[in-house]
Amino acid sequence: MYLQINNSPCIIQKKMKSRQRFFTPARIMCFLSSFALIIAAITSYNHEPSSFVIFPNPKISVFVINSVCALICICLTIFPHNVVLQCSILFIQAITTTLTNYEMLGTFLYAAFIILCFCNGFFKTKLKEKIAAIIFVWFIVLILYGYEAFQKNHSRWLFNFLLQFSISVFFFGFYFYVYKKLETLLTTLVPAKKNPATSIQLPKPGTDLHLSNYNLTNRQIRLVMEYLKSNSNYEALSKMFYISKSTVKKDMTEVFSKFGVLNLKELHILLLQYIVKP
């Protein structure tokens, strides 16, 4: 009588990889956003907002807006790569929260909307026109936000408007500063030297890269995949595969030569641009 065990190491590894592929940063962000919006919808229904200027029925209107955005975020958890929907939710929520006297959160969301558009190449064309449109929209939102205060006290409205405008400029400037700092940091990590003797055809960044297409042995492929997974050094890899450290170095040196890099760090940086598969 034989006992068949289905949970072999290969099956377990495949299950873990499938889970890692599902729980991407985009899906996690959409899931957390949907959770926050559900709480916001419940809160907006149970509490009467203090100030509105454009919503006909503030309590119901905000509840519906938050509920619809929450449903869209739930859909994005399953299909997370629709950038248009992501930006639309941030834009709608930025305006809604600002006009309901949550101006700090609204400013944060509007700045996040601009950065998300920037990261997805929205400003590659017609830069000046798009920046002018974004500034104009936010200018109108801030005017509507302070309309009630303007009716009661003109000087107070002007003070609130200038305060929120200055905070908005700070948020946008700070986000842009952080983006440029990260861009500079990542640029310094890019290998400065490449092996001139090697010219290989690499796929488009962000797409699949199959190691088997580059004349690597099975052991070299397994070594590269394990290194990318655990970021192990030569000694750790030798223990995992029950081979000598010198053999690992020899195999990896051949891999470096084929990919035109000089060491493990450069190989890692190069392959981070792709979805690496055996």
mmCIF file of C-alpha atoms in Angstrom:
data_model
loop_
_atom_site.group_PDB
_atom_site.id
_atom_site.type_symbol
_atom_site.label_atom_id
_atom_site.label_comp_id
_atom_site.label_asym_id
_atom_site.label_seq_id
_atom_site.Cartn_x
_atom_site.Cartn_y
_atom_site.Cartn_z
ATOM 1 C CA MET A 1 0.000 0.000 0.000
ATOM 2 C CA TYR A 2 1.479 3.313 -1.085
ATOM 3 C CA LEU A 3 0.622 6.731 0.228
ATOM 4 C CA GLN A 4 0.601 9.330 -2.516
ATOM 5 C CA ILE A 5 1.753 12.749 -1.373
ATOM 6 C CA ASN A 6 0.752 15.618 -3.622
ATOM 7 C CA ASN A 7 2.486 18.393 -1.682
ATOM 8 C CA SER A 8 5.877 17.863 -3.302
ATOM 9 C CA PRO A 9 8.436 20.702 -3.189
ATOM 10 C CA CYS A 10 7.741 21.582 -6.823
ATOM 11 C CA ILE A 11 3.986 21.843 -6.244
ATOM 12 C CA ILE A 12 4.489 23.928 -3.105
ATOM 13 C CA GLN A 13 6.875 26.264 -4.954
ATOM 14 C CA LYS A 14 4.371 26.669 -7.796
ATOM 15 C CA LYS A 15 1.613 27.536 -5.324
ATOM 16 C CA MET A 16 3.832 30.087 -3.597
ATOM 17 C CA LYS A 17 4.827 31.665 -6.924
ATOM 18 C CA SER A 18 1.195 31.869 -8.046
ATOM 19 C CA ARG A 19 0.298 33.618 -4.787
ATOM 20 C CA GLN A 20 3.191 36.040 -5.234
ATOM 21 C CA ARG A 21 2.043 36.805 -8.776
ATOM 22 C CA PHE A 22 -1.505 37.485 -7.539
ATOM 23 C CA PHE A 23 -0.595 39.688 -4.555
ATOM 24 C CA THR A 24 1.134 42.395 -6.567
ATOM 25 C CA PRO A 25 1.674 45.919 -5.192
ATOM 26 C CA ALA A 26 -1.099 47.207 -7.482
ATOM 27 C CA ARG A 27 -3.616 44.679 -6.119
ATOM 28 C CA ILE A 28 -2.625 45.402 -2.530
ATOM 29 C CA MET A 29 -3.064 49.146 -3.125
ATOM 30 C CA CYS A 30 -6.496 48.619 -4.706
ATOM 31 C CA PHE A 31 -7.596 46.316 -1.883
ATOM 32 C CA LEU A 32 -6.573 48.816 0.807
ATOM 33 C CA SER A 33 -8.213 51.628 -1.178
ATOM 34 C CA SER A 34 -11.491 49.717 -1.389
ATOM 35 C CA PHE A 35 -11.378 49.083 2.369
ATOM 36 C CA ALA A 36 -10.804 52.802 3.084
ATOM 37 C CA LEU A 37 -13.595 53.823 0.701
ATOM 38 C CA ILE A 38 -16.082 51.402 2.265
ATOM 39 C CA ILE A 39 -15.350 52.939 5.677
ATOM 40 C CA ALA A 40 -15.650 56.425 4.133
ATOM 41 C CA ALA A 41 -19.038 55.516 2.594
ATOM 42 C CA ILE A 42 -20.379 54.246 5.912
ATOM 43 C CA THR A 43 -19.058 57.318 7.730
ATOM 44 C CA SER A 44 -20.496 59.755 5.189
ATOM 45 C CA TYR A 45 -23.933 58.119 5.470
ATOM 46 C CA ASN A 46 -23.985 58.299 9.275
ATOM 47 C CA HIS A 47 -22.647 61.854 9.582
ATOM 48 C CA GLU A 48 -24.019 64.966 7.962
ATOM 49 C CA PRO A 49 -21.211 66.876 6.184
ATOM 50 C CA SER A 50 -20.660 70.385 7.412
ATOM 51 C CA SER A 51 -20.205 72.337 4.192
ATOM 52 C CA PHE A 52 -21.207 71.816 0.575
ATOM 53 C CA VAL A 53 -21.628 74.050 -2.419
ATOM 54 C CA ILE A 54 -22.393 71.816 -5.401
ATOM 55 C CA PHE A 55 -23.946 68.582 -4.094
ATOM 56 C CA PRO A 56 -27.775 68.637 -4.204
ATOM 57 C CA ASN A 57 -28.182 66.094 -1.400
ATOM 58 C CA PRO A 58 -24.815 66.049 0.395
ATOM 59 C CA LYS A 59 -25.339 62.997 2.582
ATOM 60 C CA ILE A 60 -26.630 60.746 -0.196
ATOM 61 C CA SER A 61 -24.349 62.185 -2.893
ATOM 62 C CA VAL A 62 -21.122 61.549 -0.988
ATOM 63 C CA PHE A 63 -22.316 58.095 0.071
ATOM 64 C CA VAL A 64 -23.003 57.178 -3.564
ATOM 65 C CA ILE A 65 -19.658 58.597 -4.760
ATOM 66 C CA ASN A 66 -17.686 56.684 -2.109
ATOM 67 C CA SER A 67 -19.663 53.484 -2.718
ATOM 68 C CA VAL A 68 -19.141 53.585 -6.489
ATOM 69 C CA CYS A 69 -15.415 54.284 -6.037
ATOM 70 C CA ALA A 70 -15.204 51.389 -3.557
ATOM 71 C CA LEU A 71 -16.833 49.025 -6.085
ATOM 72 C CA ILE A 72 -14.423 50.169 -8.795
ATOM 73 C CA CYS A 73 -11.484 49.544 -6.428
ATOM 74 C CA ILE A 74 -12.777 46.037 -5.742
ATOM 75 C CA CYS A 75 -12.850 45.422 -9.508
ATOM 76 C CA LEU A 76 -9.326 46.842 -9.779
ATOM 77 C CA THR A 77 -8.199 44.321 -7.162
ATOM 78 C CA ILE A 78 -8.962 41.651 -9.765
ATOM 79 C CA PHE A 79 -7.858 43.698 -12.786
ATOM 80 C CA PRO A 80 -5.331 46.118 -11.257
ATOM 81 C CA HIS A 81 -3.624 47.491 -14.367
ATOM 82 C CA ASN A 82 -6.297 49.930 -15.537
ATOM 83 C CA VAL A 83 -4.430 53.181 -14.916
ATOM 84 C CA VAL A 84 -7.300 55.332 -16.190
ATOM 85 C CA LEU A 85 -9.637 54.014 -13.488
ATOM 86 C CA GLN A 86 -6.968 54.429 -10.805
ATOM 87 C CA CYS A 87 -6.402 58.064 -11.758
ATOM 88 C CA SER A 88 -10.145 58.707 -12.047
ATOM 89 C CA ILE A 89 -10.775 57.460 -8.507
ATOM 90 C CA LEU A 90 -8.015 59.657 -7.091
ATOM 91 C CA PHE A 91 -9.317 62.667 -9.017
ATOM 92 C CA ILE A 92 -12.938 62.199 -7.906
ATOM 93 C CA GLN A 93 -11.994 61.534 -4.297
ATOM 94 C CA ALA A 94 -9.639 64.525 -4.202
ATOM 95 C CA ILE A 95 -12.417 66.894 -5.245
ATOM 96 C CA THR A 96 -15.086 65.257 -3.067
ATOM 97 C CA THR A 97 -13.004 65.228 0.114
ATOM 98 C CA THR A 98 -11.887 68.825 -0.410
ATOM 99 C CA LEU A 99 -15.451 70.063 -0.890
ATOM 100 C CA THR A 100 -16.542 68.236 2.264
ATOM 101 C CA ASN A 101 -14.055 70.095 4.469
ATOM 102 C CA TYR A 102 -11.384 67.365 4.398
ATOM 103 C CA GLU A 103 -9.118 69.698 2.471
ATOM 104 C CA MET A 104 -5.817 68.218 3.685
ATOM 105 C CA LEU A 105 -6.789 64.728 2.561
ATOM 106 C CA GLY A 106 -8.130 66.154 -0.691
ATOM 107 C CA THR A 107 -4.841 67.933 -1.368
ATOM 108 C CA PHE A 108 -2.930 64.737 -0.651
ATOM 109 C CA LEU A 109 -5.140 62.746 -3.049
ATOM 110 C CA TYR A 110 -4.867 65.370 -5.794
ATOM 111 C CA ALA A 111 -1.076 65.345 -5.488
ATOM 112 C CA ALA A 112 -1.131 61.532 -5.616
ATOM 113 C CA PHE A 113 -3.309 61.767 -8.753
ATOM 114 C CA ILE A 114 -0.723 64.025 -10.436
ATOM 115 C CA ILE A 115 2.194 61.751 -9.486
ATOM 116 C CA LEU A 116 0.356 58.652 -10.741
ATOM 117 C CA CYS A 117 -0.327 60.411 -14.052
ATOM 118 C CA PHE A 118 3.314 61.491 -14.207
ATOM 119 C CA CYS A 119 4.632 57.975 -13.561
ATOM 120 C CA ASN A 120 2.426 56.563 -16.332
ATOM 121 C CA GLY A 121 3.655 58.996 -18.989
ATOM 122 C CA PHE A 122 0.629 61.307 -19.064
ATOM 123 C CA PHE A 123 2.842 64.411 -19.334
ATOM 124 C CA LYS A 124 5.027 63.200 -22.202
ATOM 125 C CA THR A 125 2.986 65.228 -24.670
ATOM 126 C CA LYS A 126 1.423 68.705 -24.358
ATOM 127 C CA LEU A 127 3.113 69.250 -21.012
ATOM 128 C CA LYS A 128 2.255 72.949 -20.606
ATOM 129 C CA GLU A 129 -1.402 72.524 -21.557
ATOM 130 C CA LYS A 130 -1.925 69.617 -19.163
ATOM 131 C CA ILE A 131 -0.184 71.362 -16.264
ATOM 132 C CA ALA A 132 -2.278 74.476 -16.899
ATOM 133 C CA ALA A 133 -5.470 72.371 -16.914
ATOM 134 C CA ILE A 134 -4.539 70.651 -13.641
ATOM 135 C CA ILE A 135 -3.753 73.963 -11.935
ATOM 136 C CA PHE A 136 -6.975 75.520 -13.256
ATOM 137 C CA VAL A 137 -9.127 72.628 -11.993
ATOM 138 C CA TRP A 138 -7.563 72.771 -8.532
ATOM 139 C CA PHE A 139 -7.928 76.564 -8.477
ATOM 140 C CA ILE A 140 -11.681 76.185 -9.117
ATOM 141 C CA VAL A 141 -11.953 73.469 -6.435
ATOM 142 C CA LEU A 142 -10.295 75.731 -3.858
ATOM 143 C CA ILE A 143 -12.643 78.592 -4.760
ATOM 144 C CA LEU A 144 -15.676 76.319 -4.332
ATOM 145 C CA TYR A 145 -14.235 75.002 -1.079
ATOM 146 C CA GLY A 146 -14.126 78.497 0.414
ATOM 147 C CA TYR A 147 -17.409 79.776 -1.057
ATOM 148 C CA GLU A 148 -19.341 79.507 2.214
ATOM 149 C CA ALA A 149 -16.596 81.325 4.112
ATOM 150 C CA PHE A 150 -16.554 83.990 1.380
ATOM 151 C CA GLN A 151 -20.254 84.699 1.964
ATOM 152 C CA LYS A 152 -19.668 85.207 5.688
ATOM 153 C CA ASN A 153 -16.242 86.834 5.811
ATOM 154 C CA HIS A 154 -14.269 87.925 2.733
ATOM 155 C CA SER A 155 -10.943 88.283 4.526
ATOM 156 C CA ARG A 156 -11.268 84.863 6.137
ATOM 157 C CA TRP A 157 -12.019 83.303 2.763
ATOM 158 C CA LEU A 158 -8.920 84.908 1.258
ATOM 159 C CA PHE A 159 -6.787 83.637 4.138
ATOM 160 C CA ASN A 160 -8.163 80.087 3.810
ATOM 161 C CA PHE A 161 -7.691 80.153 0.053
ATOM 162 C CA LEU A 162 -4.057 81.272 0.285
ATOM 163 C CA LEU A 163 -3.374 78.723 3.029
ATOM 164 C CA GLN A 164 -4.778 75.812 1.041
ATOM 165 C CA PHE A 165 -3.091 76.988 -2.138
ATOM 166 C CA SER A 166 0.307 77.165 -0.400
ATOM 167 C CA ILE A 167 -0.229 73.711 1.152
ATOM 168 C CA SER A 168 -1.150 72.334 -2.270
ATOM 169 C CA VAL A 169 2.004 73.775 -3.823
ATOM 170 C CA PHE A 170 4.063 72.261 -0.999
ATOM 171 C CA PHE A 171 2.492 68.815 -1.484
ATOM 172 C CA PHE A 172 3.084 68.852 -5.240
ATOM 173 C CA GLY A 173 6.637 70.102 -4.837
ATOM 174 C CA PHE A 174 7.436 67.539 -2.148
ATOM 175 C CA TYR A 175 6.082 64.628 -4.193
ATOM 176 C CA PHE A 176 8.056 65.766 -7.213
ATOM 177 C CA TYR A 177 11.195 66.112 -5.067
ATOM 178 C CA VAL A 178 10.810 62.561 -3.735
ATOM 179 C CA TYR A 179 10.230 61.264 -7.269
ATOM 180 C CA LYS A 180 13.401 62.928 -8.578
ATOM 181 C CA LYS A 181 15.419 61.664 -5.605
ATOM 182 C CA LEU A 182 14.285 58.103 -6.281
ATOM 183 C CA GLU A 183 14.990 58.541 -9.993
ATOM 184 C CA THR A 184 18.512 59.739 -9.199
ATOM 185 C CA LEU A 185 19.078 56.885 -6.762
ATOM 186 C CA LEU A 186 17.957 54.267 -9.261
ATOM 187 C CA THR A 187 20.075 55.859 -11.984
ATOM 188 C CA THR A 188 23.192 55.496 -9.849
ATOM 189 C CA LEU A 189 22.444 51.782 -9.456
ATOM 190 C CA VAL A 190 22.428 51.159 -13.197
ATOM 191 C CA PRO A 191 25.652 49.452 -14.249
ATOM 192 C CA ALA A 192 28.110 51.979 -15.595
ATOM 193 C CA LYS A 193 30.013 49.343 -17.590
ATOM 194 C CA LYS A 194 28.838 46.606 -19.838
ATOM 195 C CA ASN A 195 30.695 43.815 -21.538
ATOM 196 C CA PRO A 196 31.378 45.164 -25.036
ATOM 197 C CA ALA A 197 31.928 41.684 -26.410
ATOM 198 C CA THR A 198 28.326 40.726 -25.711
ATOM 199 C CA SER A 199 25.337 41.952 -27.647
ATOM 200 C CA ILE A 200 22.124 40.121 -26.822
ATOM 201 C CA GLN A 201 18.551 40.837 -27.738
ATOM 202 C CA LEU A 202 16.606 41.561 -24.560
ATOM 203 C CA PRO A 203 12.815 41.888 -24.463
ATOM 204 C CA LYS A 204 10.989 45.088 -23.670
ATOM 205 C CA PRO A 205 11.275 46.030 -19.964
ATOM 206 C CA GLY A 206 8.302 44.818 -17.955
ATOM 207 C CA THR A 207 7.704 41.769 -20.161
ATOM 208 C CA ASP A 208 8.666 38.114 -19.764
ATOM 209 C CA LEU A 209 12.318 37.102 -20.061
ATOM 210 C CA HIS A 210 12.884 33.365 -20.510
ATOM 211 C CA LEU A 211 16.356 32.287 -19.404
ATOM 212 C CA SER A 212 16.152 29.207 -21.610
ATOM 213 C CA ASN A 213 16.365 31.494 -24.659
ATOM 214 C CA TYR A 214 19.958 32.477 -23.814
ATOM 215 C CA ASN A 215 21.735 29.108 -24.092
ATOM 216 C CA LEU A 216 22.050 28.593 -20.349
ATOM 217 C CA THR A 217 22.339 25.152 -18.813
ATOM 218 C CA ASN A 218 19.605 23.842 -16.535
ATOM 219 C CA ARG A 219 21.820 24.364 -13.506
ATOM 220 C CA GLN A 220 22.656 27.927 -14.509
ATOM 221 C CA ILE A 221 18.954 28.691 -14.908
ATOM 222 C CA ARG A 222 18.200 27.228 -11.477
ATOM 223 C CA LEU A 223 21.069 29.205 -9.938
ATOM 224 C CA VAL A 224 19.836 32.476 -11.436
ATOM 225 C CA MET A 225 16.231 31.836 -10.378
ATOM 226 C CA GLU A 226 17.293 30.988 -6.835
ATOM 227 C CA TYR A 227 19.537 34.040 -6.626
ATOM 228 C CA LEU A 228 16.709 36.331 -7.753
ATOM 229 C CA LYS A 229 14.388 34.721 -5.228
ATOM 230 C CA SER A 230 16.647 34.701 -2.147
ATOM 231 C CA ASN A 231 19.455 37.131 -3.068
ATOM 232 C CA SER A 232 21.942 34.489 -1.869
ATOM 233 C CA ASN A 233 25.714 34.695 -2.237
ATOM 234 C CA TYR A 234 27.965 32.108 -3.858
ATOM 235 C CA GLU A 235 28.485 30.133 -0.668
ATOM 236 C CA ALA A 236 24.769 29.898 0.097
ATOM 237 C CA LEU A 237 24.021 28.830 -3.478
ATOM 238 C CA SER A 238 26.682 26.123 -3.320
ATOM 239 C CA LYS A 239 25.065 24.667 -0.189
ATOM 240 C CA MET A 240 21.585 24.756 -1.723
ATOM 241 C CA PHE A 241 22.654 22.904 -4.869
ATOM 242 C CA TYR A 242 25.266 20.644 -3.222
ATOM 243 C CA ILE A 243 28.069 21.836 -5.457
ATOM 244 C CA SER A 244 31.337 23.595 -4.759
ATOM 245 C CA LYS A 245 31.626 27.346 -4.477
ATOM 246 C CA SER A 246 34.043 27.426 -7.410
ATOM 247 C CA THR A 247 31.484 25.622 -9.592
ATOM 248 C CA VAL A 248 28.856 28.227 -8.728
ATOM 249 C CA LYS A 249 31.296 31.013 -9.614
ATOM 250 C CA LYS A 250 32.146 29.320 -12.901
ATOM 251 C CA ASP A 251 28.478 28.919 -13.860
ATOM 252 C CA MET A 252 27.590 32.469 -12.873
ATOM 253 C CA THR A 253 30.590 33.885 -14.728
ATOM 254 C CA GLU A 254 29.252 32.304 -17.910
ATOM 255 C CA VAL A 255 25.856 33.851 -17.171
ATOM 256 C CA PHE A 256 27.500 37.278 -16.674
ATOM 257 C CA SER A 257 29.246 36.915 -20.007
ATOM 258 C CA LYS A 258 26.033 36.091 -21.863
ATOM 259 C CA PHE A 259 24.111 39.012 -20.340
ATOM 260 C CA GLY A 260 26.946 41.509 -20.613
ATOM 261 C CA VAL A 261 27.307 42.235 -16.884
ATOM 262 C CA LEU A 262 30.250 41.995 -14.495
ATOM 263 C CA ASN A 263 28.865 40.639 -11.224
ATOM 264 C CA LEU A 264 25.802 39.442 -9.309
ATOM 265 C CA LYS A 265 24.685 42.959 -8.436
ATOM 266 C CA GLU A 266 24.655 44.095 -12.069
ATOM 267 C CA LEU A 267 22.845 40.910 -13.104
ATOM 268 C CA HIS A 268 20.205 41.514 -10.446
ATOM 269 C CA ILE A 269 19.665 45.130 -11.543
ATOM 270 C CA LEU A 270 19.390 44.074 -15.185
ATOM 271 C CA LEU A 271 16.879 41.282 -14.539
ATOM 272 C CA LEU A 272 14.764 43.413 -12.195
ATOM 273 C CA GLN A 273 13.436 45.104 -15.340
ATOM 274 C CA TYR A 274 11.749 41.878 -16.473
ATOM 275 C CA ILE A 275 9.453 39.083 -15.353
ATOM 276 C CA VAL A 276 12.112 36.377 -15.270
ATOM 277 C CA LYS A 277 11.028 32.844 -16.084
ATOM 278 C CA PRO A 278 13.023 29.637 -16.610
#
